[in-house]
mmCIF file of C-alpha atoms in Angstrom:
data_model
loop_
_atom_site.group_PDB
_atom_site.id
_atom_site.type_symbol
_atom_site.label_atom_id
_atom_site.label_comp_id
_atom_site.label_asym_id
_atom_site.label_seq_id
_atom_site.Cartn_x
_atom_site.Cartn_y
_atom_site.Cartn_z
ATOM 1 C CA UNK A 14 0.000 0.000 0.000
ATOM 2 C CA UNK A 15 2.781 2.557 0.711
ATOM 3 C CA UNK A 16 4.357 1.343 -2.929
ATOM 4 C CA UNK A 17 1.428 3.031 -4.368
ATOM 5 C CA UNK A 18 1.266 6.411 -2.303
ATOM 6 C CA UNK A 19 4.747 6.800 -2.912
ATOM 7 C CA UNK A 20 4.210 6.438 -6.663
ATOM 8 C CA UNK A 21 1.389 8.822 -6.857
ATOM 9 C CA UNK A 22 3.592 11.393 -4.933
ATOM 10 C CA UNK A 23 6.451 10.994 -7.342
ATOM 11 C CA UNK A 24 3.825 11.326 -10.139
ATOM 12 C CA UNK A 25 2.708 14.772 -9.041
ATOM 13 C CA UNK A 26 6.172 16.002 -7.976
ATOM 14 C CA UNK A 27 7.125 17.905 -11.404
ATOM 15 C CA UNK A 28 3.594 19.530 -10.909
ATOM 16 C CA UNK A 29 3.687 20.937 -7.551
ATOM 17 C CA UNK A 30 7.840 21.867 -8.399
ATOM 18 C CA UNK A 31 6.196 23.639 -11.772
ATOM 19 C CA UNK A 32 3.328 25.301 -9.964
ATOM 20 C CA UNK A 33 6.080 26.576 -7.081
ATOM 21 C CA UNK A 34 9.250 27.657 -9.640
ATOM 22 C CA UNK A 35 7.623 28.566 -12.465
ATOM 23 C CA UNK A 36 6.392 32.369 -13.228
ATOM 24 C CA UNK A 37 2.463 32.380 -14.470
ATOM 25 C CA UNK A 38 2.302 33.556 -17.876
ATOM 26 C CA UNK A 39 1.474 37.695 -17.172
ATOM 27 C CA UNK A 40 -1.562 38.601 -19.297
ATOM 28 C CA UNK A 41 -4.229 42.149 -18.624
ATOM 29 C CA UNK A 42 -6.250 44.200 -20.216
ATOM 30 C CA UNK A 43 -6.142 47.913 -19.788
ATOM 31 C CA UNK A 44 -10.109 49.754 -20.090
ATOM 32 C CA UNK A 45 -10.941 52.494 -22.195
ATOM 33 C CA UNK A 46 -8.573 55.463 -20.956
ATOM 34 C CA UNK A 47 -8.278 59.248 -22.223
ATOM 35 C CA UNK A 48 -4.149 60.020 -22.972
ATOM 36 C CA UNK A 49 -2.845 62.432 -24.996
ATOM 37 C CA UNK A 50 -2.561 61.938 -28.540
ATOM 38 C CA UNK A 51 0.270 63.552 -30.925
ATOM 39 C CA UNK A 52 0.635 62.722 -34.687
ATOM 40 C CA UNK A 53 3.794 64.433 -35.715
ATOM 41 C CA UNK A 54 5.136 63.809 -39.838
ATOM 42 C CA UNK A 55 8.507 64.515 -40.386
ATOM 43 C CA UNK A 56 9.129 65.303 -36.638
ATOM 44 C CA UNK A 57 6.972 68.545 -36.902
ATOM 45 C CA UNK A 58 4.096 68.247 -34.343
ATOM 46 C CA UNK A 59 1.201 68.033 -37.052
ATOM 47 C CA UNK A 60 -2.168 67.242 -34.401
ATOM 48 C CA UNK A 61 -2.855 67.064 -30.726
ATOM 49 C CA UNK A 62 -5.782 65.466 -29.372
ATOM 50 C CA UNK A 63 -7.056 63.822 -26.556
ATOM 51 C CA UNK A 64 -7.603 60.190 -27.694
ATOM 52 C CA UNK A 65 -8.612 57.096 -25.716
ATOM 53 C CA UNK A 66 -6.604 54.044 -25.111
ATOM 54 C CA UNK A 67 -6.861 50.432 -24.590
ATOM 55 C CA UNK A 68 -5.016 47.126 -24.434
ATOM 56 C CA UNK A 69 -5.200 43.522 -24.126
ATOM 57 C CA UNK A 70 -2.092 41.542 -23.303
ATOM 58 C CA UNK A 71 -1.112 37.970 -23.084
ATOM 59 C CA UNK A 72 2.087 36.286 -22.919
ATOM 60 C CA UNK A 73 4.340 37.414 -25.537
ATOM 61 C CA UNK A 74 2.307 39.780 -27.404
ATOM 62 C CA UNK A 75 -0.672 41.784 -27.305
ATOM 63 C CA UNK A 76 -3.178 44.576 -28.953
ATOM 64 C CA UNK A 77 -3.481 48.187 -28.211
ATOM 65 C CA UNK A 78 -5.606 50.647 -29.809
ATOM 66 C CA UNK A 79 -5.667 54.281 -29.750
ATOM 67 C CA UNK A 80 -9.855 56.180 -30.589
ATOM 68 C CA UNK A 81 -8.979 59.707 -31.871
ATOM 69 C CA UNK A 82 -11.393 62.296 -31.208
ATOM 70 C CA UNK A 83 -12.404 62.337 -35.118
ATOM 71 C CA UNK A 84 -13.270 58.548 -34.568
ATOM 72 C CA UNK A 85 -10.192 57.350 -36.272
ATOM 73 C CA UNK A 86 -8.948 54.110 -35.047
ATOM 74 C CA UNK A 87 -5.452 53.168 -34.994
ATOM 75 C CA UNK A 88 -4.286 49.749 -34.207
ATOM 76 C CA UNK A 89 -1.133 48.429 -33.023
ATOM 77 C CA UNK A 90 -0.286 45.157 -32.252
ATOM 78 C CA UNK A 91 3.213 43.364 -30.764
ATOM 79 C CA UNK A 92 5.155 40.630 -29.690
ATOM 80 C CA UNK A 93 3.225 37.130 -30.587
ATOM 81 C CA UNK A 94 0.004 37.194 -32.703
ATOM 82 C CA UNK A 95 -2.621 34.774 -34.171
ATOM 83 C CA UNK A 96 -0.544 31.185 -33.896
ATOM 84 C CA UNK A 97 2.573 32.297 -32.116
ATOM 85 C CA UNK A 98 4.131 34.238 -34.887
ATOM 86 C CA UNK A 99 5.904 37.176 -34.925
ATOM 87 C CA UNK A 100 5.252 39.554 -37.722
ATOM 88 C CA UNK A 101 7.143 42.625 -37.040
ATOM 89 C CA UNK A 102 10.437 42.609 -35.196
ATOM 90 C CA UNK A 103 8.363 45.415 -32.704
ATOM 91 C CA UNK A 104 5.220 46.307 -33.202
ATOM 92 C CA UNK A 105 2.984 47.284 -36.016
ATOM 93 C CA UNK A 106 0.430 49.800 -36.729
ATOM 94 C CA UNK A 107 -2.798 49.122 -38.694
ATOM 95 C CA UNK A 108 -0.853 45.585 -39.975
ATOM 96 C CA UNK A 109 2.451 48.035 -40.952
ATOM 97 C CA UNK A 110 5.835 47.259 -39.003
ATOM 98 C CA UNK A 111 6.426 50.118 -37.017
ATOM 99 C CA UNK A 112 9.510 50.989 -34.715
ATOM 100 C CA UNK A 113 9.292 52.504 -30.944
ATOM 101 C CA UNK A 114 10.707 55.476 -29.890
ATOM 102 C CA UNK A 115 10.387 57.774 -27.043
ATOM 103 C CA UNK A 116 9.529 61.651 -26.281
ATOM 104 C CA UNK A 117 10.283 64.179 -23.464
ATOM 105 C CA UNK A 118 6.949 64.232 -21.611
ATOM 106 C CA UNK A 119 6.521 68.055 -21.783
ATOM 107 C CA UNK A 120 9.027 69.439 -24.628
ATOM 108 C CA UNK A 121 8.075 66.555 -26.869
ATOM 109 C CA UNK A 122 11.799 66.556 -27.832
ATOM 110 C CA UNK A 123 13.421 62.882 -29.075
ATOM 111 C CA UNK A 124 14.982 61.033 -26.074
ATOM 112 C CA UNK A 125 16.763 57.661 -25.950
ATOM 113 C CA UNK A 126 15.805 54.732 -24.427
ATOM 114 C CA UNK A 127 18.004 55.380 -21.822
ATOM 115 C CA UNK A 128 17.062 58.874 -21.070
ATOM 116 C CA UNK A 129 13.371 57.114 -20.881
ATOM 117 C CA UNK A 130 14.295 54.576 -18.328
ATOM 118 C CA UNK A 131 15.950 57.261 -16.236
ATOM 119 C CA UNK A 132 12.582 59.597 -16.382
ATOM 120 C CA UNK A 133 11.152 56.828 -15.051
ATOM 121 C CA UNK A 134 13.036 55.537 -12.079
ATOM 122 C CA UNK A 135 14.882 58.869 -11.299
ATOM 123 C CA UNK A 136 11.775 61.311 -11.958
ATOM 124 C CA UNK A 137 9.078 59.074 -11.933
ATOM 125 C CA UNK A 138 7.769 60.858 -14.872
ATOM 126 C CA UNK A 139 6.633 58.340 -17.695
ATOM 127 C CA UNK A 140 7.991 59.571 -21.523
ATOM 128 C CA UNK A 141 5.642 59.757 -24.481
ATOM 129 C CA UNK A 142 5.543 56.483 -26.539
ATOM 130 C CA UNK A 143 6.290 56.873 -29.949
ATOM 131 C CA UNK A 144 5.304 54.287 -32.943
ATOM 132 C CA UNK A 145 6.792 55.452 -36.702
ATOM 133 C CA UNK A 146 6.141 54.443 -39.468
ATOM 134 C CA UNK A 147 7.998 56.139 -43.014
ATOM 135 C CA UNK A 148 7.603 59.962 -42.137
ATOM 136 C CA UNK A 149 4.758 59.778 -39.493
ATOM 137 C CA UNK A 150 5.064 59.012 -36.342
ATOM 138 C CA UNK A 151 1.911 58.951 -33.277
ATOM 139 C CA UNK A 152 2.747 59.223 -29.615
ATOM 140 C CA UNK A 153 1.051 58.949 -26.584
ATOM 141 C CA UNK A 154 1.293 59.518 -23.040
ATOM 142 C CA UNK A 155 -0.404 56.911 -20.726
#
């Protein structure tokens, strides 16, 4: 009788080591939220608007979307989509590969990544995310 306990224990072993040492996969959603909005073409601020945001994310990849106030939808999309694959090396807008950047919160100015990462810890002051695509780029500051 003890044969058998002690095989059903080593049976769910990996499971309860798994459920203990391995991370749960982080997924969220973000409701409907009003940010600022900036569409800027060839780096000259060309509209600001208040627009509303929203995301869904799972692990690896998610969906945002940005509502401008003319109704416009813009779409964005990164990491792992439909069956796992990845079809922009960062994120896309409206199905076209985009690449991230970041802007000064208040001047709007280009920063680096790493001026971005020390707004955040050192100021605590989140940067504008910026998406471009060819000469246009939209940002906007959650």
């Amino acid at each position: 009788m003890k044969w058998r306990s002690m095989k059903k224990l080593s049976a769910l072993l990996p499971i309860i080591i798994m459920g203990i040492f391995v991370a749960p996969a982080r997924a969220g959603r973000i409701e409907p939220t009003p940010v600022s909005c900036w569409l800027f073409r060839e780096d000259k601020l060309e509209l600001n608007q208040t627009c509303t945001y929203e995301s869904v994310s799972w692990a690896g990849g998610g969906t945002s979307s940005l509502r401008w106030e003319d109704g416009v939808r813009t779409q964005m999309a990164w990491g792992l989509q439909g069956r796992g694959e990845r079809p922009c090396p960062d994120t896309s807008i409206d199905g076209v590969c985009a690449v991230r950047y970041f802007r000064h919160p208040t001047s709007l100015k280009r920063i680096s990544a790493e001026e971005e990462a020390k707004n955040r810890l050192v100021n605590r002051q989140s940067s504008a995310i910026c998406l471009q695509v060819g000469d246009k780029s939209i940002c906007w500051l959650r």
